[in-house]
PDB file of N, CA and C in Angstrom:
ATOM      1  N   MET A   1       8.781  -4.633  -9.482  1.00 61.00           N
ATOM      2  CA  MET A   1       9.421  -5.671  -9.208  1.00 61.00           C
ATOM      3  C   MET A   1      10.856  -5.638  -9.243  1.00 61.00           C
ATOM      4  N   LEU A   2      11.497  -6.489  -8.572  1.00 75.00           N
ATOM      5  CA  LEU A   2      12.801  -6.718  -8.625  1.00 75.00           C
ATOM      6  C   LEU A   2      13.484  -7.837 -10.164  1.00 75.00           C
ATOM      7  N   ALA A   3      12.584  -7.975 -10.668  1.00 83.00           N
ATOM      8  CA  ALA A   3      12.591  -8.902 -11.914  1.00 83.00           C
ATOM      9  C   ALA A   3      11.446  -9.055 -12.712  1.00 83.00           C
ATOM     10  N   PRO A   4      11.875  -9.430 -13.915  1.00 87.00           N
ATOM     11  CA  PRO A   4      10.183 -10.025 -14.499  1.00 87.00           C
ATOM     12  C   PRO A   4       9.672 -11.093 -13.742  1.00 87.00           C
ATOM     13  N   ARG A   5       8.352 -11.528 -13.518  1.00 84.00           N
ATOM     14  CA  ARG A   5       7.650 -12.324 -12.751  1.00 84.00           C
ATOM     15  C   ARG A   5       8.306 -14.023 -12.797  1.00 84.00           C
ATOM     16  N   GLU A   6       9.032 -13.880 -14.159  1.00 87.00           N
ATOM     17  CA  GLU A   6       8.986 -15.350 -14.795  1.00 87.00           C
ATOM     18  C   GLU A   6      10.639 -15.897 -13.735  1.00 87.00           C
ATOM     19  N   GLN A   7      10.816 -14.530 -13.420  1.00 89.00           N
ATOM     20  CA  GLN A   7      12.214 -15.046 -12.580  1.00 89.00           C
ATOM     21  C   GLN A   7      12.668 -14.955 -11.246  1.00 89.00           C
ATOM     22  N   LEU A   8      11.070 -14.715 -10.999  1.00 88.00           N
ATOM     23  CA  LEU A   8      11.000 -14.411  -9.364  1.00 88.00           C
ATOM     24  C   LEU A   8      10.939 -16.301  -8.742  1.00 88.00           C
ATOM     25  N   ASN A   9      10.889 -16.170  -7.520  1.00 88.00           N
ATOM     26  CA  ASN A   9      10.998 -17.318  -6.820  1.00 88.00           C
ATOM     27  C   ASN A   9       9.662 -17.332  -6.062  1.00 88.00           C
ATOM     28  N   PHE A  10       9.123 -15.841  -5.966  1.00 87.00           N
ATOM     29  CA  PHE A  10       8.077 -16.448  -5.207  1.00 87.00           C
ATOM     30  C   PHE A  10       7.172 -15.022  -5.749  1.00 87.00           C
ATOM     31  N   TYR A  11       5.664 -15.358  -6.509  1.00 87.00           N
ATOM     32  CA  TYR A  11       4.762 -13.864  -7.086  1.00 87.00           C
ATOM     33  C   TYR A  11       3.836 -14.855  -6.449  1.00 87.00           C
ATOM     34  N   ASP A  12       2.528 -13.843  -5.881  1.00 87.00           N
ATOM     35  CA  ASP A  12       1.208 -13.595  -5.587  1.00 87.00           C
ATOM     36  C   ASP A  12       0.531 -12.853  -5.595  1.00 87.00           C
ATOM     37  N   ALA A  13      -0.269 -13.161  -6.616  1.00 87.00           N
ATOM     38  CA  ALA A  13      -1.507 -11.909  -7.126  1.00 87.00           C
ATOM     39  C   ALA A  13      -3.270 -12.340  -6.910  1.00 87.00           C
ATOM     40  N   GLN A  14      -3.881 -11.860  -6.027  1.00 89.00           N
ATOM     41  CA  GLN A  14      -5.038 -12.484  -5.850  1.00 89.00           C
ATOM     42  C   GLN A  14      -6.034 -11.082  -6.584  1.00 89.00           C
ATOM     43  N   SER A  15      -7.519 -11.604  -6.466  1.00 88.00           N
ATOM     44  CA  SER A  15      -8.460 -10.856  -6.829  1.00 88.00           C
ATOM     45  C   SER A  15      -9.474 -10.916  -6.691  1.00 88.00           C
ATOM     46  N   VAL A  16     -10.626 -10.006  -6.164  1.00 86.00           N
ATOM     47  CA  VAL A  16     -11.806 -10.044  -6.063  1.00 86.00           C
ATOM     48  C   VAL A  16     -12.936  -9.290  -7.648  1.00 86.00           C
ATOM     49  N   VAL A  17     -14.174  -9.827  -7.253  1.00 90.00           N
ATOM     50  CA  VAL A  17     -15.262  -9.280  -8.163  1.00 90.00           C
ATOM     51  C   VAL A  17     -15.555  -7.938  -7.442  1.00 90.00           C
ATOM     52  N   LEU A  18     -16.049  -7.105  -7.758  1.00 87.00           N
ATOM     53  CA  LEU A  18     -16.220  -5.965  -7.013  1.00 87.00           C
ATOM     54  C   LEU A  18     -17.762  -5.837  -7.258  1.00 87.00           C
ATOM     55  N   PRO A  19     -18.885  -5.247  -7.069  1.00 92.00           N
ATOM     56  CA  PRO A  19     -20.407  -4.870  -7.131  1.00 92.00           C
ATOM     57  C   PRO A  19     -20.372  -3.640  -8.066  1.00 92.00           C
ATOM     58  N   GLU A  20     -19.408  -2.862  -8.242  1.00 91.00           N
ATOM     59  CA  GLU A  20     -19.111  -1.605  -9.260  1.00 91.00           C
ATOM     60  C   GLU A  20     -17.890  -1.541  -9.483  1.00 91.00           C
ATOM     61  N   GLU A  21     -17.544  -0.696 -10.767  1.00 90.00           N
ATOM     62  CA  GLU A  21     -16.172  -0.698 -10.720  1.00 90.00           C
ATOM     63  C   GLU A  21     -15.787   0.516 -10.291  1.00 90.00           C
ATOM     64  N   ILE A  22     -14.626   0.426  -9.447  1.00 86.00           N
ATOM     65  CA  ILE A  22     -13.793   1.829  -8.696  1.00 86.00           C
ATOM     66  C   ILE A  22     -12.131   1.683  -9.459  1.00 86.00           C
ATOM     67  N   THR A  23     -11.659   2.763  -8.989  1.00 80.00           N
ATOM     68  CA  THR A  23     -10.206   2.743  -9.129  1.00 80.00           C
ATOM     69  C   THR A  23      -9.094   3.030  -8.242  1.00 80.00           C
ATOM     70  N   ALA A  24      -8.297   2.693  -8.344  1.00 75.00           N
ATOM     71  CA  ALA A  24      -7.365   2.467  -7.164  1.00 75.00           C
ATOM     72  C   ALA A  24      -6.935   3.682  -6.174  1.00 75.00           C
ATOM     73  N   SER A  25      -6.985   4.589  -6.890  1.00 77.00           N
ATOM     74  CA  SER A  25      -7.483   5.543  -5.833  1.00 77.00           C
ATOM     75  C   SER A  25      -8.785   5.912  -5.333  1.00 77.00           C
ATOM     76  N   ASP A  26      -9.713   5.326  -6.310  1.00 82.00           N
ATOM     77  CA  ASP A  26     -10.986   5.239  -5.000  1.00 82.00           C
ATOM     78  C   ASP A  26     -10.801   4.404  -3.833  1.00 82.00           C
ATOM     79  N   ALA A  27     -10.580   3.075  -4.266  1.00 80.00           N
ATOM     80  CA  ALA A  27     -10.014   2.109  -2.775  1.00 80.00           C
ATOM     81  C   ALA A  27      -8.952   2.471  -2.020  1.00 80.00           C
ATOM     82  N   TRP A  28      -7.775   3.190  -2.440  1.00 79.00           N
ATOM     83  CA  TRP A  28      -7.097   3.638  -1.147  1.00 79.00           C
ATOM     84  C   TRP A  28      -7.981   4.982  -0.214  1.00 79.00           C
ATOM     85  N   ARG A  29      -8.643   5.528  -0.823  1.00 81.00           N
ATOM     86  CA  ARG A  29      -9.656   6.591  -0.207  1.00 81.00           C
ATOM     87  C   ARG A  29     -10.468   5.588   0.881  1.00 81.00           C
ATOM     88  N   MET A  30     -10.959   4.525   0.457  1.00 82.00           N
ATOM     89  CA  MET A  30     -11.996   3.821   0.981  1.00 82.00           C
ATOM     90  C   MET A  30     -11.178   3.218   2.455  1.00 82.00           C
ATOM     91  N   ILE A  31     -10.095   2.683   2.252  1.00 79.00           N
ATOM     92  CA  ILE A  31      -9.542   2.143   3.387  1.00 79.00           C
ATOM     93  C   ILE A  31      -9.023   3.771   4.377  1.00 79.00           C
ATOM     94  N   VAL A  32      -8.403   4.145   3.919  1.00 80.00           N
ATOM     95  CA  VAL A  32      -7.574   5.212   4.633  1.00 80.00           C
ATOM     96  C   VAL A  32      -8.789   6.168   5.153  1.00 80.00           C
ATOM     97  N   SER A  33      -9.561   6.667   4.667  1.00 81.00           N
ATOM     98  CA  SER A  33     -10.750   7.386   5.138  1.00 81.00           C
ATOM     99  C   SER A  33     -11.678   6.569   6.467  1.00 81.00           C
ATOM    100  N   ASN A  34     -11.523   5.365   6.570  1.00 80.00           N
ATOM    101  CA  ASN A  34     -11.983   4.897   8.200  1.00 80.00           C
ATOM    102  C   ASN A  34     -11.158   3.839   8.114  1.00 80.00           C
ATOM    103  N   PRO A  35     -10.342   3.121   8.878  1.00 79.00           N
ATOM    104  CA  PRO A  35      -9.547   2.442   9.062  1.00 79.00           C
ATOM    105  C   PRO A  35      -9.984   1.569  10.048  1.00 79.00           C
ATOM    106  N   LEU A  36      -9.601   0.647  10.363  1.00 82.00           N
ATOM    107  CA  LEU A  36      -9.760  -0.561  11.382  1.00 82.00           C
ATOM    108  C   LEU A  36      -9.162  -0.239  12.606  1.00 82.00           C
ATOM    109  N   PRO A  37      -9.984   0.162  13.982  1.00 83.00           N
ATOM    110  CA  PRO A  37      -8.952   0.238  15.076  1.00 83.00           C
ATOM    111  C   PRO A  37      -7.833  -0.544  15.342  1.00 83.00           C
ATOM    112  N   ILE A  38      -7.697  -1.294  15.232  1.00 90.00           N
ATOM    113  CA  ILE A  38      -6.563  -2.211  15.688  1.00 90.00           C
ATOM    114  C   ILE A  38      -5.674  -2.128  14.649  1.00 90.00           C
ATOM    115  N   MET A  39      -5.549  -1.449  13.554  1.00 86.00           N
ATOM    116  CA  MET A  39      -4.728  -1.236  12.927  1.00 86.00           C
ATOM    117  C   MET A  39      -4.105  -0.327  13.007  1.00 86.00           C
ATOM    118  N   LYS A  40      -4.087   0.483  14.054  1.00 85.00           N
ATOM    119  CA  LYS A  40      -2.849   1.415  14.187  1.00 85.00           C
ATOM    120  C   LYS A  40      -1.852   0.902  15.555  1.00 85.00           C
ATOM    121  N   LEU A  41      -2.831   0.033  15.923  1.00 90.00           N
ATOM    122  CA  LEU A  41      -1.945  -1.088  16.901  1.00 90.00           C
ATOM    123  C   LEU A  41      -0.860  -2.060  15.892  1.00 90.00           C
ATOM    124  N   ALA A  42      -1.394  -2.273  15.559  1.00 91.00           N
ATOM    125  CA  ALA A  42      -0.542  -3.371  14.678  1.00 91.00           C
ATOM    126  C   ALA A  42       0.113  -2.624  13.938  1.00 91.00           C
ATOM    127  N   PHE A  43       0.255  -1.574  13.306  1.00 89.00           N
ATOM    128  CA  PHE A  43       1.367  -0.658  13.059  1.00 89.00           C
ATOM    129  C   PHE A  43       2.386  -0.230  13.762  1.00 89.00           C
ATOM    130  N   GLN A  44       1.948   0.120  15.400  1.00 92.00           N
ATOM    131  CA  GLN A  44       2.868   0.319  16.246  1.00 92.00           C
ATOM    132  C   GLN A  44       3.323  -1.265  16.605  1.00 92.00           C
ATOM    133  N   ILE A  45       3.018  -1.855  16.630  1.00 95.00           N
ATOM    134  CA  ILE A  45       4.141  -3.366  16.883  1.00 95.00           C
ATOM    135  C   ILE A  45       4.784  -3.377  15.733  1.00 95.00           C
ATOM    136  N   ARG A  46       4.354  -3.260  14.783  1.00 93.00           N
ATOM    137  CA  ARG A  46       5.163  -3.724  13.682  1.00 93.00           C
ATOM    138  C   ARG A  46       6.740  -2.927  13.566  1.00 93.00           C
ATOM    139  N   ASP A  47       6.448  -1.348  13.913  1.00 94.00           N
ATOM    140  CA  ASP A  47       6.948  -0.512  13.727  1.00 94.00           C
ATOM    141  C   ASP A  47       8.051  -0.492  15.191  1.00 94.00           C
ATOM    142  N   ARG A  48       8.056  -0.793  16.273  1.00 95.00           N
ATOM    143  CA  ARG A  48       8.429  -1.214  17.171  1.00 95.00           C
ATOM    144  C   ARG A  48       9.642  -2.495  17.078  1.00 95.00           C
ATOM    145  N   ILE A  49       9.215  -3.927  16.505  1.00 96.00           N
ATOM    146  CA  ILE A  49       9.642  -5.019  16.671  1.00 96.00           C
ATOM    147  C   ILE A  49      10.885  -4.479  15.404  1.00 96.00           C
ATOM    148  N   SER A  50      10.312  -3.710  14.504  1.00 94.00           N
ATOM    149  CA  SER A  50      11.613  -3.522  13.031  1.00 94.00           C
ATOM    150  C   SER A  50      12.167  -2.809  13.136  1.00 94.00           C
ATOM    151  N   SER A  51      11.990  -2.000  14.300  1.00 94.00           N
ATOM    152  CA  SER A  51      13.029  -0.955  14.841  1.00 94.00           C
ATOM    153  C   SER A  51      14.762  -1.452  15.155  1.00 94.00           C
ATOM    154  N   CYS A  52      14.228  -2.393  15.704  1.00 95.00           N
ATOM    155  CA  CYS A  52      15.416  -3.787  16.485  1.00 95.00           C
ATOM    156  C   CYS A  52      16.174  -3.983  15.401  1.00 95.00           C
ATOM    157  N   PHE A  53      15.754  -3.912  14.156  1.00 95.00           N
ATOM    158  CA  PHE A  53      16.746  -4.946  13.110  1.00 95.00           C
ATOM    159  C   PHE A  53      16.802  -3.483  11.783  1.00 95.00           C
ATOM    160  N   GLY A  54      16.259  -2.301  12.649  1.00 94.00           N
ATOM    161  CA  GLY A  54      17.226  -1.122  11.388  1.00 94.00           C
ATOM    162  C   GLY A  54      16.381  -0.682  10.571  1.00 94.00           C
ATOM    163  N   VAL A  55      14.636  -1.290  10.257  1.00 92.00           N
ATOM    164  CA  VAL A  55      13.999  -0.905   9.341  1.00 92.00           C
ATOM    165  C   VAL A  55      13.300  -0.154   9.996  1.00 92.00           C
ATOM    166  N   LYS A  56      13.153   1.045   8.565  1.00 89.00           N
ATOM    167  CA  LYS A  56      12.132   2.201   9.018  1.00 89.00           C
ATOM    168  C   LYS A  56      10.658   2.228   9.240  1.00 89.00           C
ATOM    169  N   PRO A  57      10.567   3.057  10.705  1.00 90.00           N
ATOM    170  CA  PRO A  57       8.764   2.737  10.906  1.00 90.00           C
ATOM    171  C   PRO A  57       8.082   3.653   9.277  1.00 90.00           C
ATOM    172  N   ILE A  58       6.977   2.660   9.241  1.00 86.00           N
ATOM    173  CA  ILE A  58       5.855   3.088   8.357  1.00 86.00           C
ATOM    174  C   ILE A  58       4.709   4.111   9.047  1.00 86.00           C
ATOM    175  N   LYS A  59       4.636   3.804  10.419  1.00 83.00           N
ATOM    176  CA  LYS A  59       3.662   4.961  10.874  1.00 83.00           C
ATOM    177  C   LYS A  59       2.211   4.887  10.806  1.00 83.00           C
ATOM    178  N   GLY A  60       1.864   4.136  10.009  1.00 81.00           N
ATOM    179  CA  GLY A  60       0.469   3.578   9.322  1.00 81.00           C
ATOM    180  C   GLY A  60      -0.098   4.665   8.515  1.00 81.00           C
ATOM    181  N   PHE A  61      -1.471   4.926   8.459  1.00 79.00           N
ATOM    182  CA  PHE A  61      -2.150   5.472   7.848  1.00 79.00           C
ATOM    183  C   PHE A  61      -1.951   6.627   7.863  1.00 79.00           C
ATOM    184  N   SER A  62      -1.651   7.530   6.788  1.00 77.00           N
ATOM    185  CA  SER A  62      -2.000   9.352   7.382  1.00 77.00           C
ATOM    186  C   SER A  62      -2.944  10.239   7.384  1.00 77.00           C
ATOM    187  N   GLY A  63      -4.182   9.372   6.520  1.00 74.00           N
ATOM    188  CA  GLY A  63      -5.568  10.039   6.119  1.00 74.00           C
ATOM    189  C   GLY A  63      -5.270  10.776   5.643  1.00 74.00           C
ATOM    190  N   GLN A  64      -4.178  11.311   4.592  1.00 74.00           N
ATOM    191  CA  GLN A  64      -3.630  12.326   4.263  1.00 74.00           C
ATOM    192  C   GLN A  64      -4.121  12.023   2.508  1.00 74.00           C
ATOM    193  N   TRP A  65      -4.611  12.867   1.766  1.00 74.00           N
ATOM    194  CA  TRP A  65      -4.366  12.753   0.142  1.00 74.00           C
ATOM    195  C   TRP A  65      -4.528  13.790  -0.847  1.00 74.00           C
ATOM    196  N   PRO A  66      -3.418  13.433  -1.845  1.00 72.00           N
ATOM    197  CA  PRO A  66      -2.833  15.120  -2.411  1.00 72.00           C
ATOM    198  C   PRO A  66      -3.938  15.083  -3.256  1.00 72.00           C
ATOM    199  N   ASP A  67      -3.625  16.184  -3.539  1.00 73.00           N
ATOM    200  CA  ASP A  67      -5.038  16.587  -4.635  1.00 73.00           C
ATOM    201  C   ASP A  67      -4.518  16.456  -6.076  1.00 73.00           C
ATOM    202  N   ASN A  68      -3.384  16.544  -6.187  1.00 76.00           N
ATOM    203  CA  ASN A  68      -2.769  15.619  -8.108  1.00 76.00           C
ATOM    204  C   ASN A  68      -1.415  14.903  -7.347  1.00 76.00           C
ATOM    205  N   LEU A  69      -2.085  13.450  -7.308  1.00 76.00           N
ATOM    206  CA  LEU A  69      -1.014  12.692  -7.111  1.00 76.00           C
ATOM    207  C   LEU A  69      -0.428  12.195  -8.571  1.00 76.00           C
ATOM    208  N   GLN A  70       1.131  11.857  -8.151  1.00 80.00           N
ATOM    209  CA  GLN A  70       1.467  11.545  -9.341  1.00 80.00           C
ATOM    210  C   GLN A  70       2.289  10.277  -9.336  1.00 80.00           C
ATOM    211  N   VAL A  71       2.515   9.685 -10.568  1.00 83.00           N
ATOM    212  CA  VAL A  71       3.708   8.541 -10.596  1.00 83.00           C
ATOM    213  C   VAL A  71       4.918   9.096  -9.763  1.00 83.00           C
ATOM    214  N   GLY A  72       5.360   8.081  -8.935  1.00 84.00           N
ATOM    215  CA  GLY A  72       6.393   7.993  -8.293  1.00 84.00           C
ATOM    216  C   GLY A  72       6.624   8.816  -6.932  1.00 84.00           C
ATOM    217  N   GLU A  73       5.465   9.411  -6.329  1.00 82.00           N
ATOM    218  CA  GLU A  73       5.261   9.985  -5.412  1.00 82.00           C
ATOM    219  C   GLU A  73       4.882   8.968  -4.491  1.00 82.00           C
ATOM    220  N   GLN A  74       5.216   9.376  -3.028  1.00 81.00           N
ATOM    221  CA  GLN A  74       4.989   8.651  -1.872  1.00 81.00           C
ATOM    222  C   GLN A  74       3.063   8.915  -1.264  1.00 81.00           C
ATOM    223  N   LEU A  75       2.717   7.853  -1.183  1.00 79.00           N
ATOM    224  CA  LEU A  75       1.393   7.868  -0.406  1.00 79.00           C
ATOM    225  C   LEU A  75       1.649   6.998   0.515  1.00 79.00           C
ATOM    226  N   ASP A  76       1.400   7.689   1.951  1.00 80.00           N
ATOM    227  CA  ASP A  76       1.584   7.035   3.114  1.00 80.00           C
ATOM    228  C   ASP A  76       3.091   6.333   2.853  1.00 80.00           C
ATOM    229  N   PHE A  77       2.806   4.779   2.930  1.00 79.00           N
ATOM    230  CA  PHE A  77       4.314   4.305   2.790  1.00 79.00           C
ATOM    231  C   PHE A  77       4.107   3.280   1.516  1.00 79.00           C
ATOM    232  N   PHE A  78       3.385   3.789   0.735  1.00 79.00           N
ATOM    233  CA  PHE A  78       3.597   3.247  -0.796  1.00 79.00           C
ATOM    234  C   PHE A  78       3.945   4.159  -1.642  1.00 79.00           C
ATOM    235  N   LEU A  79       4.805   3.515  -2.662  1.00 80.00           N
ATOM    236  CA  LEU A  79       5.533   4.239  -3.778  1.00 80.00           C
ATOM    237  C   LEU A  79       4.488   4.436  -5.069  1.00 80.00           C
ATOM    238  N   VAL A  80       3.642   5.500  -5.517  1.00 79.00           N
ATOM    239  CA  VAL A  80       2.843   5.326  -6.469  1.00 79.00           C
ATOM    240  C   VAL A  80       3.376   5.053  -8.147  1.00 79.00           C
ATOM    241  N   GLY A  81       3.312   3.986  -8.483  1.00 75.00           N
ATOM    242  CA  GLY A  81       3.128   3.658  -9.751  1.00 75.00           C
ATOM    243  C   GLY A  81       2.534   3.095 -10.741  1.00 75.00           C
ATOM    244  N   THR A  82       2.410   2.499 -11.834  1.00 68.00           N
ATOM    245  CA  THR A  82       1.404   2.516 -12.599  1.00 68.00           C
ATOM    246  C   THR A  82       0.865   0.986 -12.646  1.00 68.00           C
ATOM    247  N   SER A  83      -0.009   0.207 -13.335  1.00 59.00           N
ATOM    248  CA  SER A  83      -0.436  -1.242 -13.603  1.00 59.00           C
ATOM    249  C   SER A  83       0.773  -1.769 -14.234  1.00 59.00           C
ATOM    250  N   ARG A  84       1.293  -0.741 -15.608  1.00 56.00           N
ATOM    251  CA  ARG A  84       2.305  -1.464 -16.182  1.00 56.00           C
ATOM    252  C   ARG A  84       3.774  -2.167 -14.909  1.00 56.00           C
ATOM    253  N   GLN A  85       4.464  -1.241 -14.257  1.00 49.00           N
ATOM    254  CA  GLN A  85       4.985  -1.184 -13.455  1.00 49.00           C
ATOM    255  C   GLN A  85       5.242  -2.528 -12.782  1.00 49.00           C
ATOM    256  N   MET A  86       3.438  -2.669 -11.920  1.00 48.00           N
ATOM    257  CA  MET A  86       3.137  -3.843 -11.043  1.00 48.00           C
ATOM    258  C   MET A  86       3.556  -5.159 -11.646  1.00 48.00           C
ATOM    259  N   PHE A  87       3.024  -5.456 -13.204  1.00 43.00           N
ATOM    260  CA  PHE A  87       2.900  -6.880 -13.408  1.00 43.00           C
ATOM    261  C   PHE A  87       3.899  -6.666 -14.618  1.00 43.00           C
TER     262      PHE A  87
END
């Protein structure tokens, strides 16, 4: 985050109860292993529009998963961090 949560003008957090415990890595693998077909089109539209404003394209999910993912590495368009860094 850019500042402590109490200093932010906007902060949103959502949660859901899952039927079984999974890690963030497991959840990511489930998402990228079978992405919705419309997501590819959504990323293409997003990239085309945002390029008009100088925003770097994200090109969607690669479907790749590094063998040894480390904090600070990129996983598609996300920066891998720890839960302590997020809250």
